[in-house]
Short mmCIF file of C-alpha atoms in Angstrom, two decimals:
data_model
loop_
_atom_site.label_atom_id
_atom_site.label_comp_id
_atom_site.label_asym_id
_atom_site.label_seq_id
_atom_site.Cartn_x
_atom_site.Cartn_y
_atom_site.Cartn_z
CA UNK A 1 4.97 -34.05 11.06
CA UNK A 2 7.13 -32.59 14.49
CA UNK A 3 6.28 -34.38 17.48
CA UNK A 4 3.89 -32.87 19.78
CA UNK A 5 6.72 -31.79 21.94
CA UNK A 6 8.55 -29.54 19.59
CA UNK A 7 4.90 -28.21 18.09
CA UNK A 8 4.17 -26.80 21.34
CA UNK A 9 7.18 -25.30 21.61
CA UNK A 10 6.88 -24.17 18.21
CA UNK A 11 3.76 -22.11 19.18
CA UNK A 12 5.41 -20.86 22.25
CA UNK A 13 8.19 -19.55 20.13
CA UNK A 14 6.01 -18.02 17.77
CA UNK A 15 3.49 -16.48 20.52
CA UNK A 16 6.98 -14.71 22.01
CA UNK A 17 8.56 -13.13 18.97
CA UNK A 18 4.98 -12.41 17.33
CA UNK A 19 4.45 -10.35 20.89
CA UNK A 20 7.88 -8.97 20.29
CA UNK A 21 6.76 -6.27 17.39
CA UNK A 22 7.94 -3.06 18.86
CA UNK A 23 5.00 -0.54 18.98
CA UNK A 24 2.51 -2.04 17.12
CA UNK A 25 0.08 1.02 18.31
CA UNK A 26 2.06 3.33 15.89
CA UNK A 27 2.03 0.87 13.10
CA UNK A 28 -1.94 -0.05 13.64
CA UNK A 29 -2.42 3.98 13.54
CA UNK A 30 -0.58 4.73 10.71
CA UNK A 31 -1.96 1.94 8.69
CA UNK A 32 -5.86 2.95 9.65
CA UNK A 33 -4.61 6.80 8.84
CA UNK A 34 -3.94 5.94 5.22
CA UNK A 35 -7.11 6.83 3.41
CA UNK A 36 -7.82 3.65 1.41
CA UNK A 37 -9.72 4.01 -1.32
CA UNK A 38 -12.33 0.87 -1.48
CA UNK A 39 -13.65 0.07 -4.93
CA UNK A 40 -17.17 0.73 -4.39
CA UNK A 41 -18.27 0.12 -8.23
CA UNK A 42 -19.49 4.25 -9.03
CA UNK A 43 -18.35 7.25 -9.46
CA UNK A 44 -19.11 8.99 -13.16
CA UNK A 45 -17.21 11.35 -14.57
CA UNK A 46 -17.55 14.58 -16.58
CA UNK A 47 -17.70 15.29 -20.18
CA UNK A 48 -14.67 15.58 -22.33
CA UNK A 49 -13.09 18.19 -24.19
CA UNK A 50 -11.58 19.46 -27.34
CA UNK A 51 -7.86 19.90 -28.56
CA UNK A 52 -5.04 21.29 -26.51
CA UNK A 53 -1.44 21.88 -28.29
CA UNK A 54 2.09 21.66 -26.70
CA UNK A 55 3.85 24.39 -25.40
CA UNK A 56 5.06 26.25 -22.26
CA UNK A 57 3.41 25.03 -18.48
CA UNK A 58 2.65 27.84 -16.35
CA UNK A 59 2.04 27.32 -13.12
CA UNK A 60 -0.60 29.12 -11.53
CA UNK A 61 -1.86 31.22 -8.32
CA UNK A 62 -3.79 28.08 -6.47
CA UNK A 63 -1.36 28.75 -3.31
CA UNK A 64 1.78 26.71 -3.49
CA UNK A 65 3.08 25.71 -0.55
CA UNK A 66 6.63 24.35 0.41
CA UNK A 67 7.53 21.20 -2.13
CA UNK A 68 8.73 18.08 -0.05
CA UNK A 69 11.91 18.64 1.44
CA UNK A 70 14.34 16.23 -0.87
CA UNK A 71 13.79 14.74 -3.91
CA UNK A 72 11.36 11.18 -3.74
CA UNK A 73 13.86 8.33 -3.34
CA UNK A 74 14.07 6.02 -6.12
CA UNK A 75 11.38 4.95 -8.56
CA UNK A 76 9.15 1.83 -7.76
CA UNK A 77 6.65 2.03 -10.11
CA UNK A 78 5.11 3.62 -13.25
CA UNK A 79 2.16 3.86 -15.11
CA UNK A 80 2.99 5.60 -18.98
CA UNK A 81 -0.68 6.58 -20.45
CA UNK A 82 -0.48 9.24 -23.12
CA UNK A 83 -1.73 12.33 -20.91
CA UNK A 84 0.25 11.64 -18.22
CA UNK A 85 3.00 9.72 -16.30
CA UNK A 86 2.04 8.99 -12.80
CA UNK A 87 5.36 7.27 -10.85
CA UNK A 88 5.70 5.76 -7.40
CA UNK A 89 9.05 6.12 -5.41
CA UNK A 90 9.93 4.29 -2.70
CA UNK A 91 9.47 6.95 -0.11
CA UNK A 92 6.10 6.72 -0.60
CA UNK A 93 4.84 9.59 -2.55
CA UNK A 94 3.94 9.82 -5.90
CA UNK A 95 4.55 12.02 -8.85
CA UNK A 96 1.93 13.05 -11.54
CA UNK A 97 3.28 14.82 -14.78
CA UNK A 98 0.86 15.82 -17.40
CA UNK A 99 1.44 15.90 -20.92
CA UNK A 100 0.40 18.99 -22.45
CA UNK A 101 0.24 17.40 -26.06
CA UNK A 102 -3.03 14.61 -25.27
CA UNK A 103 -5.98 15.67 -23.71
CA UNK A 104 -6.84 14.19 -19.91
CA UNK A 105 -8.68 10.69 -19.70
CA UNK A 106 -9.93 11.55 -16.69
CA UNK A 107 -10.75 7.41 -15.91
CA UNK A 108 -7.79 6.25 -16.56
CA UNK A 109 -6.24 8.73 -14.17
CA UNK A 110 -8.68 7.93 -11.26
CA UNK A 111 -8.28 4.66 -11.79
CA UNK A 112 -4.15 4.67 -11.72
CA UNK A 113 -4.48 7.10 -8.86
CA UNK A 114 -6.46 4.68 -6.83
CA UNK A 115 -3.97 1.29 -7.60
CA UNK A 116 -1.41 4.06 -6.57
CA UNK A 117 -3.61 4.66 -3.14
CA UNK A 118 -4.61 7.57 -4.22
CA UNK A 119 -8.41 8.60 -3.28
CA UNK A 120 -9.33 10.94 -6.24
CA UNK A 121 -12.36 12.21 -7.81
CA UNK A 122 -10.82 12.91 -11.42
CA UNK A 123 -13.08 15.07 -13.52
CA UNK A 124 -12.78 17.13 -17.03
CA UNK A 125 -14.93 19.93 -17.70
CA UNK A 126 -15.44 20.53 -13.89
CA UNK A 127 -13.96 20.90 -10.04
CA UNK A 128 -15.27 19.16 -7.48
CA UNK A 129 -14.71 21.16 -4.33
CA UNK A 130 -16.28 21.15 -0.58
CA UNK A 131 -16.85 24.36 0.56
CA UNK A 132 -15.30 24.96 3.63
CA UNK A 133 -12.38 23.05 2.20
CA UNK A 134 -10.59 20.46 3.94
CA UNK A 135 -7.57 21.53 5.86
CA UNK A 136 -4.45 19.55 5.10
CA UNK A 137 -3.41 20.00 1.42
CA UNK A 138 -0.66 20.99 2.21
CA UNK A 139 1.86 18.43 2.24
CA UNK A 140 -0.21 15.78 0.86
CA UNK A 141 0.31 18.13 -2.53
CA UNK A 142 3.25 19.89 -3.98
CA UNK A 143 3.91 21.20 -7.08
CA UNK A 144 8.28 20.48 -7.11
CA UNK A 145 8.53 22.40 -10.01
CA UNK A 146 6.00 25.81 -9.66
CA UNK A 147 7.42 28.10 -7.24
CA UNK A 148 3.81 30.52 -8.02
CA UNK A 149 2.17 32.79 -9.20
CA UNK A 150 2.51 32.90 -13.43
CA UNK A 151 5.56 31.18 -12.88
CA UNK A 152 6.93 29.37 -16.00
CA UNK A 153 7.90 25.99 -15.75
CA UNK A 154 11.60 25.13 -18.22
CA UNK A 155 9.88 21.85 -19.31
CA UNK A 156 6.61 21.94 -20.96
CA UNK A 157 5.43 19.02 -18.64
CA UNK A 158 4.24 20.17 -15.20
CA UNK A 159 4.64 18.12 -12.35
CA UNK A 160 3.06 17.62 -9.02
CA UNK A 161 4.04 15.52 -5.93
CA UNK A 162 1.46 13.46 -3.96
CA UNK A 163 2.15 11.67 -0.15
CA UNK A 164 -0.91 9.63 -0.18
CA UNK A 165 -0.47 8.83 3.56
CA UNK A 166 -1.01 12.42 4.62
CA UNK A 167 -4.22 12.86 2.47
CA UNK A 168 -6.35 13.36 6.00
CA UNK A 169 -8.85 10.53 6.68
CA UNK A 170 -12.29 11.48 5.27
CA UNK A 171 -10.75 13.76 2.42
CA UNK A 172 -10.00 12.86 -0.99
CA UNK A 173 -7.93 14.70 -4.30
CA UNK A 174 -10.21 16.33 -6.26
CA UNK A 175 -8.69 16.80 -10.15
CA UNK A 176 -10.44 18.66 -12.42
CA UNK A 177 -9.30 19.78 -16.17
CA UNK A 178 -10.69 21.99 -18.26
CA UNK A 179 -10.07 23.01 -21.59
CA UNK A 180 -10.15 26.96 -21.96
CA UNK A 181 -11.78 28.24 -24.37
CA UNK A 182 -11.78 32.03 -23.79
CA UNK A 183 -10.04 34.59 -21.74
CA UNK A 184 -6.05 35.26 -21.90
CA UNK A 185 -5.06 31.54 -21.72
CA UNK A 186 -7.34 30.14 -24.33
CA UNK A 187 -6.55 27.20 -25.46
CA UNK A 188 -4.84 25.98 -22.82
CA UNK A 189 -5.66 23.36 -20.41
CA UNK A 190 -6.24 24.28 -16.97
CA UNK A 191 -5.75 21.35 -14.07
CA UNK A 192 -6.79 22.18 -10.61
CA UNK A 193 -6.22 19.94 -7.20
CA UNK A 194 -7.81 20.59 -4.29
CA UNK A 195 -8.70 18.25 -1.49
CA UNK A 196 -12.75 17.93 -0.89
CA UNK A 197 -14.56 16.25 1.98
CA UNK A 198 -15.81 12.76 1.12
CA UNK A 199 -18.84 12.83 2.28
CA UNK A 200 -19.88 16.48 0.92
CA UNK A 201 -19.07 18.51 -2.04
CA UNK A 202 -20.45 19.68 -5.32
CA UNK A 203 -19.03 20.03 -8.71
CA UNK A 204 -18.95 22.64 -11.17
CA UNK A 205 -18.19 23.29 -14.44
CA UNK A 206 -17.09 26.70 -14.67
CA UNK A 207 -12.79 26.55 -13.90
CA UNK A 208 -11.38 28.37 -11.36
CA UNK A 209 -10.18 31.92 -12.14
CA UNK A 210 -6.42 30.91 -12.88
CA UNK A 211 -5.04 33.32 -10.64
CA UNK A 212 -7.28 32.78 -7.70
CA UNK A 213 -9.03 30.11 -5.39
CA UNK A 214 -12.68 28.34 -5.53
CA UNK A 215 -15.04 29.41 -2.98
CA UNK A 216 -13.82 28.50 0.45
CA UNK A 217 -10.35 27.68 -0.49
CA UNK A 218 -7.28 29.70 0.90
CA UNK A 219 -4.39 30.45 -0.93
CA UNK A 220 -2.35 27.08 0.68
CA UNK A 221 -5.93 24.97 0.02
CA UNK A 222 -4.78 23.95 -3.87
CA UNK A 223 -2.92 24.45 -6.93
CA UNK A 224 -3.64 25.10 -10.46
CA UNK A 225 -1.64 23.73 -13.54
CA UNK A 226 -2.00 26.08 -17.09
CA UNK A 227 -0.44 24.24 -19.71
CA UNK A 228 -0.37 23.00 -23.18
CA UNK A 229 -1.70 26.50 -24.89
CA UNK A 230 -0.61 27.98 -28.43
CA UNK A 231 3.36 28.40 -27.64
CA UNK A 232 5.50 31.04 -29.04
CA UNK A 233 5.60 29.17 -32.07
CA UNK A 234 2.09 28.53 -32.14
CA UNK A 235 0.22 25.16 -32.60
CA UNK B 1 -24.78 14.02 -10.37
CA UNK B 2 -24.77 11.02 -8.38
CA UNK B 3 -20.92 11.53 -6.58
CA UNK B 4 -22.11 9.64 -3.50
CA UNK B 5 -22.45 6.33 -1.97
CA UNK B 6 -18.85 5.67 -1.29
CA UNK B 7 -19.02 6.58 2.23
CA UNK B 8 -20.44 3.47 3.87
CA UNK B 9 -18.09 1.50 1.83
CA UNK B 10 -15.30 3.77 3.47
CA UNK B 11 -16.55 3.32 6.83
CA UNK B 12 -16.73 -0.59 6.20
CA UNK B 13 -13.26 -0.55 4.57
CA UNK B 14 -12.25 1.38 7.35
CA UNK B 15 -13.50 -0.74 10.26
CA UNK B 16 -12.02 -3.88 8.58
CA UNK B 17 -8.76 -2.13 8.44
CA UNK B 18 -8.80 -1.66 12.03
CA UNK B 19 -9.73 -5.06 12.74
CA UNK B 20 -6.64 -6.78 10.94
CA UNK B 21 -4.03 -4.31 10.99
CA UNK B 22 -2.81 -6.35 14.28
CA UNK B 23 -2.90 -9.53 12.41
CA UNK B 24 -1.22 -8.42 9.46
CA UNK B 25 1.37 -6.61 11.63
CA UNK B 26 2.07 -9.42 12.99
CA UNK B 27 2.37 -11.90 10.44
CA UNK B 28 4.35 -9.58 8.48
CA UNK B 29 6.45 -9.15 11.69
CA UNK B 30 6.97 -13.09 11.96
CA UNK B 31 7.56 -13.97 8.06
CA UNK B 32 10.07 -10.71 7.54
CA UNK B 33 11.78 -10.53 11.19
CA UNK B 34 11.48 -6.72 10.75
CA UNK B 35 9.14 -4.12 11.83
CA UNK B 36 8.97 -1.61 8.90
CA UNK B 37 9.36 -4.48 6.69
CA UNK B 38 5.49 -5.50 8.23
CA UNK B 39 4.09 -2.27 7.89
CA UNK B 40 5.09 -2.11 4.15
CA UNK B 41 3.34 -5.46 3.81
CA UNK B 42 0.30 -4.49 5.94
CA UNK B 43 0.06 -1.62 3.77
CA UNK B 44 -0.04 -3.04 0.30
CA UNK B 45 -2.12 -5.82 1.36
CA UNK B 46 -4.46 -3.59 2.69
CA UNK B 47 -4.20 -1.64 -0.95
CA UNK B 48 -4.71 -4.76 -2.26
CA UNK B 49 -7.90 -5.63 -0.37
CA UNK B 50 -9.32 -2.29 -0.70
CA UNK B 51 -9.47 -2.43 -4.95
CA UNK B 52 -11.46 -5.93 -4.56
CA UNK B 53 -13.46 -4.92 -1.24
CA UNK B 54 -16.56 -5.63 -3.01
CA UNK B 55 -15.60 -9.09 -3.56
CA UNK B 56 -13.67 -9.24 -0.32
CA UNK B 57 -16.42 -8.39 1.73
CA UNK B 58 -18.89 -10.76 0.76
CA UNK B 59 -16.48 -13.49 1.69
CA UNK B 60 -16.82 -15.91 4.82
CA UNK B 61 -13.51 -14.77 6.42
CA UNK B 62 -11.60 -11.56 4.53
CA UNK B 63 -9.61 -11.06 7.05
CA UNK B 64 -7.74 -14.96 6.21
CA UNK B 65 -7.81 -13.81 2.89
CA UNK B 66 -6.12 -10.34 3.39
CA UNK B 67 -3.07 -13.08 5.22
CA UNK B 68 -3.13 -15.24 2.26
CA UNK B 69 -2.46 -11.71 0.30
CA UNK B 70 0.61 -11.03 2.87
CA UNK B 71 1.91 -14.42 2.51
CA UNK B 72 1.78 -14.61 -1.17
CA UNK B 73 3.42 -11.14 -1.28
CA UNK B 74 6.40 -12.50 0.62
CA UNK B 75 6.72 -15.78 -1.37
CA UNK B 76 6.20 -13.98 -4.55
CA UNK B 77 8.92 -11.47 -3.51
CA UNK B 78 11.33 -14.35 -2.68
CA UNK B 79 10.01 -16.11 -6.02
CA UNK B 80 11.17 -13.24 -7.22
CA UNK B 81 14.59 -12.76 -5.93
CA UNK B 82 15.99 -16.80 -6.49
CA UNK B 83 14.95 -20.71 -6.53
CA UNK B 84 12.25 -22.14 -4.68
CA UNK B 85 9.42 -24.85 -5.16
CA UNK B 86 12.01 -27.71 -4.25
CA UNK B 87 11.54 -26.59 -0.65
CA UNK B 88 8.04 -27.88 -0.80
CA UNK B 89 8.64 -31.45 -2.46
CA UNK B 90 7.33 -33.86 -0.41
CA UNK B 91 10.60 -35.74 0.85
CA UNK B 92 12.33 -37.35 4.12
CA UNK B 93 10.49 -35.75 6.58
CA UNK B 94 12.67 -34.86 9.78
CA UNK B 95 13.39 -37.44 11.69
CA UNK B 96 11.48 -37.90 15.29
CA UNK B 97 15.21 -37.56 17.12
CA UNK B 98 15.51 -34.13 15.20
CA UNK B 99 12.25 -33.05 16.02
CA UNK B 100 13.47 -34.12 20.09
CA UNK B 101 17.13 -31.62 19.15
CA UNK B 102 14.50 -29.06 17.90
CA UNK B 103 12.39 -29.02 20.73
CA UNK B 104 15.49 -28.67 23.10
CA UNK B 105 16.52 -25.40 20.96
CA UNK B 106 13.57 -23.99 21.04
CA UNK B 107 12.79 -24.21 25.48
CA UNK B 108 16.38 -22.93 25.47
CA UNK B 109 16.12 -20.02 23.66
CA UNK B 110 16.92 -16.94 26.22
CA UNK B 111 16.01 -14.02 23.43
CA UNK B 112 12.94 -13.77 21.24
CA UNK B 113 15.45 -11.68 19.17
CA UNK B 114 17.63 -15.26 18.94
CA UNK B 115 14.21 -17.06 17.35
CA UNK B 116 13.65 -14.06 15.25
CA UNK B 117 16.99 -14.43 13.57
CA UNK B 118 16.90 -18.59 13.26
CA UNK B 119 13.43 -17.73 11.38
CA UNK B 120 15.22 -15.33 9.23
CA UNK B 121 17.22 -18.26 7.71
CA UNK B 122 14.68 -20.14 6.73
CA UNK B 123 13.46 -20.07 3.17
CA UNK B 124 10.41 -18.24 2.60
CA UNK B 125 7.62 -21.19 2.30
CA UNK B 126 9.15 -22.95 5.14
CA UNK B 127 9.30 -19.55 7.30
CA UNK B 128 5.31 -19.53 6.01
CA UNK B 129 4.54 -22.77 7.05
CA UNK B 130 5.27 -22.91 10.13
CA UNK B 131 3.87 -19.45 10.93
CA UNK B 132 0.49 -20.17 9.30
CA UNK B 133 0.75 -23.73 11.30
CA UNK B 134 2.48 -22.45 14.88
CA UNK B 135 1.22 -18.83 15.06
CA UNK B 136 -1.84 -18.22 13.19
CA UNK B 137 -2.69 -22.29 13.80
CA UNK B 138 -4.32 -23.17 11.15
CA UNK B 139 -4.81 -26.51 10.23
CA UNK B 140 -2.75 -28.85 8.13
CA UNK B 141 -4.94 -28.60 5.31
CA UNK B 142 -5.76 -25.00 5.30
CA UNK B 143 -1.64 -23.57 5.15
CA UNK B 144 -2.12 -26.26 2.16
CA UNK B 145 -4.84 -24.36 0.95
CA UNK B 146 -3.27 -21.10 0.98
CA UNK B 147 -0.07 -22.37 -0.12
CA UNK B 148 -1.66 -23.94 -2.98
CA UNK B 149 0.18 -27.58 -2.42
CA UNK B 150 -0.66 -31.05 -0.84
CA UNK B 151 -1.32 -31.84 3.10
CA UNK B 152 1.33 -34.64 2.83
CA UNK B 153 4.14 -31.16 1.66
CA UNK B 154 2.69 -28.73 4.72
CA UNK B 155 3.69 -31.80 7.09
CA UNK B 156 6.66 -32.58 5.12
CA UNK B 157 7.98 -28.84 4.94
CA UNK B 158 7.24 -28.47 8.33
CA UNK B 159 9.37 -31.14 9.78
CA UNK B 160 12.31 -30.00 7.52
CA UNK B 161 12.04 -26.21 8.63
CA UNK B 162 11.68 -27.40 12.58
CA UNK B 163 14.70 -29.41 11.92
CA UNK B 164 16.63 -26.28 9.94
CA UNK B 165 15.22 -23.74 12.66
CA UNK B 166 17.19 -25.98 15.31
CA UNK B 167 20.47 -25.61 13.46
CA UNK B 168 20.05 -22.40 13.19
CA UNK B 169 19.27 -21.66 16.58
CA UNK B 170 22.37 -23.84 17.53
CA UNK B 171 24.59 -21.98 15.44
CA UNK B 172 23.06 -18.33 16.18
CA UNK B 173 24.96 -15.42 17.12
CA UNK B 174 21.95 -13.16 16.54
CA UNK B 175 24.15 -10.41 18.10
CA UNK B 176 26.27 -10.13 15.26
CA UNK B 177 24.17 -10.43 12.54
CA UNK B 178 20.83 -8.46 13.62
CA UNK B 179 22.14 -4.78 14.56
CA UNK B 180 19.20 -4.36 16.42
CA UNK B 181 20.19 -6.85 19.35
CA UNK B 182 22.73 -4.92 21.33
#
């Protein structure tokens, strides 16, 4: 064991470099902005749905705003599940792809979003939305590869970026996929994001018109993933 | 539906967040010598805490176990990257005339950044004991606890990294190896 001597000076030594930390304000605030996402043991989620075939993503009219400004820095992390590949890059954000062959398991999702520090309210066969919505979407969700409206994406897997640190405090992702069953993109699956307030929103079952906005959203409030209907060779 | 309930939980995860982001800033700070390098750690342990919270805040003290998360992430990360464990076998303590050399390093250090670097050389568990012992001051057999080993290797581990810190301090040129001290 040190002598008393040097374990006094030990804790003087430590007590100067530990007050050292330059701007530890910044750091605190930053750390108490990210929205956490506490396991608090509920949280159902919505029925399932059908079948949903491979083909071209199209990447809807739920306001896309400016993608990230480079390309996420390297890979940290990734979670494979057979809807969807959800990656963490060292930059911080995180990328969701959807595969349009397997239909959504909306748990394991939430789940992988929330080791990922992701609040999320994951649903199938409904939206969860707060109406008015939640300013700040918009970066904390890009689509890299829709550039809007009834845009086609080359791959058949459509992609979105998240920054979980600039999901605003008291807001979380709201996911919902749906399975169309009628209208021009029948048989396609339809995913929506939008950010809802925590403390206050509803959910609904009917989706989103694909080329527009849920009540109280603005064109920058969300975006809206069509993918995995019959292709032009069918399913 | 039945969508709420996780608000209070928020606000609770929330206030605890506030309450040991300094800590864990800090500790991260100490064990990694660099700033961002804390923050990472704050944030993951705080990632960490926040998928057990239930469990976490039943506990006595989750704020010590939200360090013992930080700590373990740094060991397990230098686990990771080579050797280790022989650095906490019980063996030939420091001598008391090291621990007098140490001592003397240590009042004559002119630059916390000259500290900062010396603790950089240590190896990971010894950098943890003494910051769990010196800093956070626990006792003896609590860094044992969280370090999972024996009182008799905390008292051990700590002699050998005061000794090793006091080398390092007398060969330092923290100048030229930190870019930060200028």
């Amino acid at each position: 064991m040190p002598t008393p001597d040097l374990e006094n000076e030990l804790r003087g030594a430590f007590t100067r470099a530990a007050a050292d930390f330059g701007d530890p304000q910044h750091a605190r605030d930053r750390l108490t902005r990210r929205n956490y996402h506490p396991a608090s043991g509920h949280r159902r989620l919505a029925a399932g749905i059908t079948a949903a075939a491979a083909s071209a993503a199209v990447v809807l009219g739920l306001g896309l705003s400016g993608a990230f400004g480079s390309s996420p820095a390297h890979a940290t992390a990734t979670i494979r599940a057979p809807a969807f590949t959800l990656t963490s890059y060292s930059n911080g954000t995180d990328t969701l792809t959807l595969n349009p062959a397997e239909l959504l398991d909306p748990t394991a999702l939430q789940n992988d979003f929330q080791r990922y520090g992701i609040p999320a309210v994951v649903t199938t066969g409904s939206l969860c939305t707060s109406d008015p919505a939640p300013a700040g979407f918009s970066p904390a969700v890009t689509s890299p590869t829709g550039k809007g409206e009834g845009t086609s994406q080359s791959g058949a897997q459509p992609t979105i970026t998240i920054d979980p640190s600039a999901i605003p405090a008291g807001t979380e992702l709201s996911v919902g996929d749906f399975q169309l069953s009628s209208g021009e993109y029948s048989g396609s699956q339809q995913a929506d994001f939008v950010l809802i307030d925590t403390n206050s929103y509803t959910c609904s079952n009917t989706p989103p018109d694909p080329n527009g906005m849920p009540a109280g959203y603005g064109q920058d409030d969300g975006i809206g993933l069509l993918y995995g209907g019959p292709g032009p060779s069918g399913s | 539906m039945d969508w709420v309930g996780n608000a209070t939980v928020k606000r609770e995860f929330d206030r605890f967040t506030a309450e040991v982001s300094d800590l864990l800033l800090r500790t991260g700070y100490l064990m990694t010598g660099d700033a961002k390098d804390a923050e990472d750690l704050a944030q993951e342990t705080l990632l960490r805490v926040a998928r057990r919270w239930r469990r976490v805040q039943l506990m006595d003290r989750p704020a010590a176990y939200a360090r013992r998360i930080l700590i373990n992430l740094v060991l397990h990360d230098s686990d990771r990257r080579s050797r280790q464990r022989a650095e906490l076998q019980p063996g030939d303590g420091a001598l008391d005339t090291g621990d007098e050399t140490a001592a003397r390093a240590l009042r004559e250090i002119e630059d916390v950044a000259e500290f900062r670097w010396a603790l950089a050389q240590l190896p990971a568990r010894q950098r943890a004991v003494l910051v769990l012992r010196y800093w956070a001051d626990l006792s003896v057999a609590e860094v044992a606890d969280v370090l999972g080993c024996s009182a008799g290797t905390v008292t051990s581990t700590a002699s050998r990294a005061a000794a090793r810190l006091a080398e390092a301090l007398a060969h330092s040129d923290p100048a030229a190896a930190d870019p930060m001290i200028r």
